[in-house]
PDB file of C-alpha atoms in Angstrom:
ATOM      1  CA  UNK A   1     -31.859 134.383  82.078  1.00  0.00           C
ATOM      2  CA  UNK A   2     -29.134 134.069  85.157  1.00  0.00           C
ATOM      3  CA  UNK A   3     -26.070 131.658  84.210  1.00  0.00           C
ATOM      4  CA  UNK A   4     -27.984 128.513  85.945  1.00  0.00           C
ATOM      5  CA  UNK A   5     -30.276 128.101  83.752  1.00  0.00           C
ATOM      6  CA  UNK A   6     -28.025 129.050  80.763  1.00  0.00           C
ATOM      7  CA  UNK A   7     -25.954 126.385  82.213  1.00  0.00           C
ATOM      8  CA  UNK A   8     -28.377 124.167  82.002  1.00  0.00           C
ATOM      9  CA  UNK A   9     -29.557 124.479  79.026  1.00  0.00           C
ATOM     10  CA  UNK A  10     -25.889 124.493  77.811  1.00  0.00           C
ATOM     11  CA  UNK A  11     -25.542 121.079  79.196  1.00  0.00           C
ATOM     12  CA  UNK A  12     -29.050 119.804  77.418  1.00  0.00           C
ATOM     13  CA  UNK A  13     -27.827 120.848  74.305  1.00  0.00           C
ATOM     14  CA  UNK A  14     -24.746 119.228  74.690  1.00  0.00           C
ATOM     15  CA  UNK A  15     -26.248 115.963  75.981  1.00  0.00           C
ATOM     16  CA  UNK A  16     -28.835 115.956  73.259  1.00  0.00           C
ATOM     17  CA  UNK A  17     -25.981 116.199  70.643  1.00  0.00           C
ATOM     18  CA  UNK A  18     -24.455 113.235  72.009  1.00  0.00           C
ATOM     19  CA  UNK A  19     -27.551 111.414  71.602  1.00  0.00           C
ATOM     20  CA  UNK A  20     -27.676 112.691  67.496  1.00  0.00           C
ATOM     21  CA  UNK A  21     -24.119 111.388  67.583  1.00  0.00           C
ATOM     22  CA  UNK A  22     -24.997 108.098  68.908  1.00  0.00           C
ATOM     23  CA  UNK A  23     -27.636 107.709  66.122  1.00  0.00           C
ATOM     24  CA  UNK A  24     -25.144 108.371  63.824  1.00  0.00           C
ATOM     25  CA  UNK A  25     -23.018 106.219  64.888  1.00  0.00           C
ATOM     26  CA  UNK A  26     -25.458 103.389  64.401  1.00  0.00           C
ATOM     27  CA  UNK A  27     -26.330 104.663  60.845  1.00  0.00           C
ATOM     28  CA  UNK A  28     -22.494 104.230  59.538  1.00  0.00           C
ATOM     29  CA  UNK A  29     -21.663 101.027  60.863  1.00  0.00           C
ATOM     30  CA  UNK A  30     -24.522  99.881  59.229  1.00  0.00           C
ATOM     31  CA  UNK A  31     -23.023 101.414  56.162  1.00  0.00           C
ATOM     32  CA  UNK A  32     -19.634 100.064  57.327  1.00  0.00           C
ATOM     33  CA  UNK A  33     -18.249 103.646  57.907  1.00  0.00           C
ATOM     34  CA  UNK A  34     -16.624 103.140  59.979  1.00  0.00           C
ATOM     35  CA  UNK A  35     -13.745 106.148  59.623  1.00  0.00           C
ATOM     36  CA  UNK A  36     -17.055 108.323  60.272  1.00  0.00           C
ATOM     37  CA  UNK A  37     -18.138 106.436  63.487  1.00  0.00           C
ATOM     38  CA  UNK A  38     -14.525 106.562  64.895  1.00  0.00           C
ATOM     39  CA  UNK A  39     -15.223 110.366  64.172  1.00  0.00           C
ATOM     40  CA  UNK A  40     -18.278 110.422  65.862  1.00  0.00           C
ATOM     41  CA  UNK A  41     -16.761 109.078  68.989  1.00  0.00           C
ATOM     42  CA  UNK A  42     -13.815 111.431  68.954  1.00  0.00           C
ATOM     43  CA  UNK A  43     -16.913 114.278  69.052  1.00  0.00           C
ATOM     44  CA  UNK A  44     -18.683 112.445  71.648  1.00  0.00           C
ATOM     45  CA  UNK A  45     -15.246 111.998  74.054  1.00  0.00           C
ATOM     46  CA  UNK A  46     -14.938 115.941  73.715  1.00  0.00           C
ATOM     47  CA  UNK A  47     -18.693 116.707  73.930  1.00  0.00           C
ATOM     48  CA  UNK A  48     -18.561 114.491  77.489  1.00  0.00           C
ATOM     49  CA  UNK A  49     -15.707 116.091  79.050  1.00  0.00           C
ATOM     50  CA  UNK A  50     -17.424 120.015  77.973  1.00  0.00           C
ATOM     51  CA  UNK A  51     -20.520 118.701  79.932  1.00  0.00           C
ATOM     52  CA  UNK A  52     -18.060 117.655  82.795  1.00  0.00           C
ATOM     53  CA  UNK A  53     -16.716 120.915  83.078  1.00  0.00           C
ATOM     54  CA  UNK A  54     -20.428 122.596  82.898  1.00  0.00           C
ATOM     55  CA  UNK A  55     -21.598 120.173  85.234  1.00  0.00           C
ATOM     56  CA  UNK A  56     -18.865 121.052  87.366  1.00  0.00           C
ATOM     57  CA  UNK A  57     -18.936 124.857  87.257  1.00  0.00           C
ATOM     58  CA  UNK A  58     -22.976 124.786  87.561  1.00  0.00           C
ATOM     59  CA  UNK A  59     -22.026 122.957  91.018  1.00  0.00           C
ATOM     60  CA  UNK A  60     -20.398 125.966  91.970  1.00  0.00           C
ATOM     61  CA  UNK A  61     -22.419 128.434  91.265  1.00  0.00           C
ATOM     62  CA  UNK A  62     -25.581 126.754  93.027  1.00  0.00           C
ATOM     63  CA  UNK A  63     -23.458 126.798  95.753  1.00  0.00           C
ATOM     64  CA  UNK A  64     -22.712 130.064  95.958  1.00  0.00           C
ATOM     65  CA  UNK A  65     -25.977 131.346  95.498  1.00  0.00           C
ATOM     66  CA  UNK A  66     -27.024 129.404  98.026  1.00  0.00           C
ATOM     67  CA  UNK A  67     -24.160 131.366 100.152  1.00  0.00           C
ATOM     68  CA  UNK A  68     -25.546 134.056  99.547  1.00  0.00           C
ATOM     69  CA  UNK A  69     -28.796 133.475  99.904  1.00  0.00           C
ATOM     70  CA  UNK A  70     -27.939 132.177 103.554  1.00  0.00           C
ATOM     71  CA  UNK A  71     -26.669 135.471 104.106  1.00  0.00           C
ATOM     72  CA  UNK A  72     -29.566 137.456 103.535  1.00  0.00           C
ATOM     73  CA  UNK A  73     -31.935 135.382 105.703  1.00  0.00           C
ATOM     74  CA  UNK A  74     -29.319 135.472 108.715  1.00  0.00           C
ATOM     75  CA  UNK A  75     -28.945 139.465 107.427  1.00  0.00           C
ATOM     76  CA  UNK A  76     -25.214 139.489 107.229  1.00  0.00           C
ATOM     77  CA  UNK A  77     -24.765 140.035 103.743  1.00  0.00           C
ATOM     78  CA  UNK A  78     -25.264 143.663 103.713  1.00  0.00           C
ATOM     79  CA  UNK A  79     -22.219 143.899 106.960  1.00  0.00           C
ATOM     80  CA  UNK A  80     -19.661 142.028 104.807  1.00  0.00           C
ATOM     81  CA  UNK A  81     -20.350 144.325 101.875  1.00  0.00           C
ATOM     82  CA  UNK A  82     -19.677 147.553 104.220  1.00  0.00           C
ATOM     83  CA  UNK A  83     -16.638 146.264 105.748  1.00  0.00           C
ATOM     84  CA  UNK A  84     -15.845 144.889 102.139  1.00  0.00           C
ATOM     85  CA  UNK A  85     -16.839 149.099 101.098  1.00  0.00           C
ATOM     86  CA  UNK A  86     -14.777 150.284 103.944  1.00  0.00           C
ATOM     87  CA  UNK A  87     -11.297 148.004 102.986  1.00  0.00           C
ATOM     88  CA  UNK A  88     -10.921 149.331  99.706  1.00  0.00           C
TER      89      UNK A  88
END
């Protein structure tokens, strides 16, 4: 599995857990605990920026394999790894 799609399903996960949180939220004010939901919230704050971040980063790695794959079709890939070769 490349790090798109383990990206992806990284940010699923994450996105699903929010919606578990969000049920649980429900379930303790009904209880009126509401210490817990507060708690809940907190997780769900942190849980949204992590998928912010993945978001973010899976952004830039389309990107870049997009890059490269523009490279190949125009076939100058393989001439910046030689002169890349050659530098060092």
């Amino acid at each position: 599995m490349d790090i798109v799609e383990k990206l992806k399903l990284k940010i699923a996960m994450l996105e699903a857990c929010n919606e578990d949180l969000l049920v649980a939220i429900g379930v303790h004010n009904d209880r009126g605990e509401y210490h817990l939901s507060a708690e809940c919230m907190r997780k769900i704050k942190k849980t949204n920026r992590e998928v912010e971040r993945l978001k973010a980063h899976l952004q830039d790695q389309q990107n870049f394999l997009w890059v490269i794959k523009d490279l190949q079709d125009r076939g100058l890939l393989s001439e910046a790894v030689k002169k890349y070769a050659h530098q060092a």
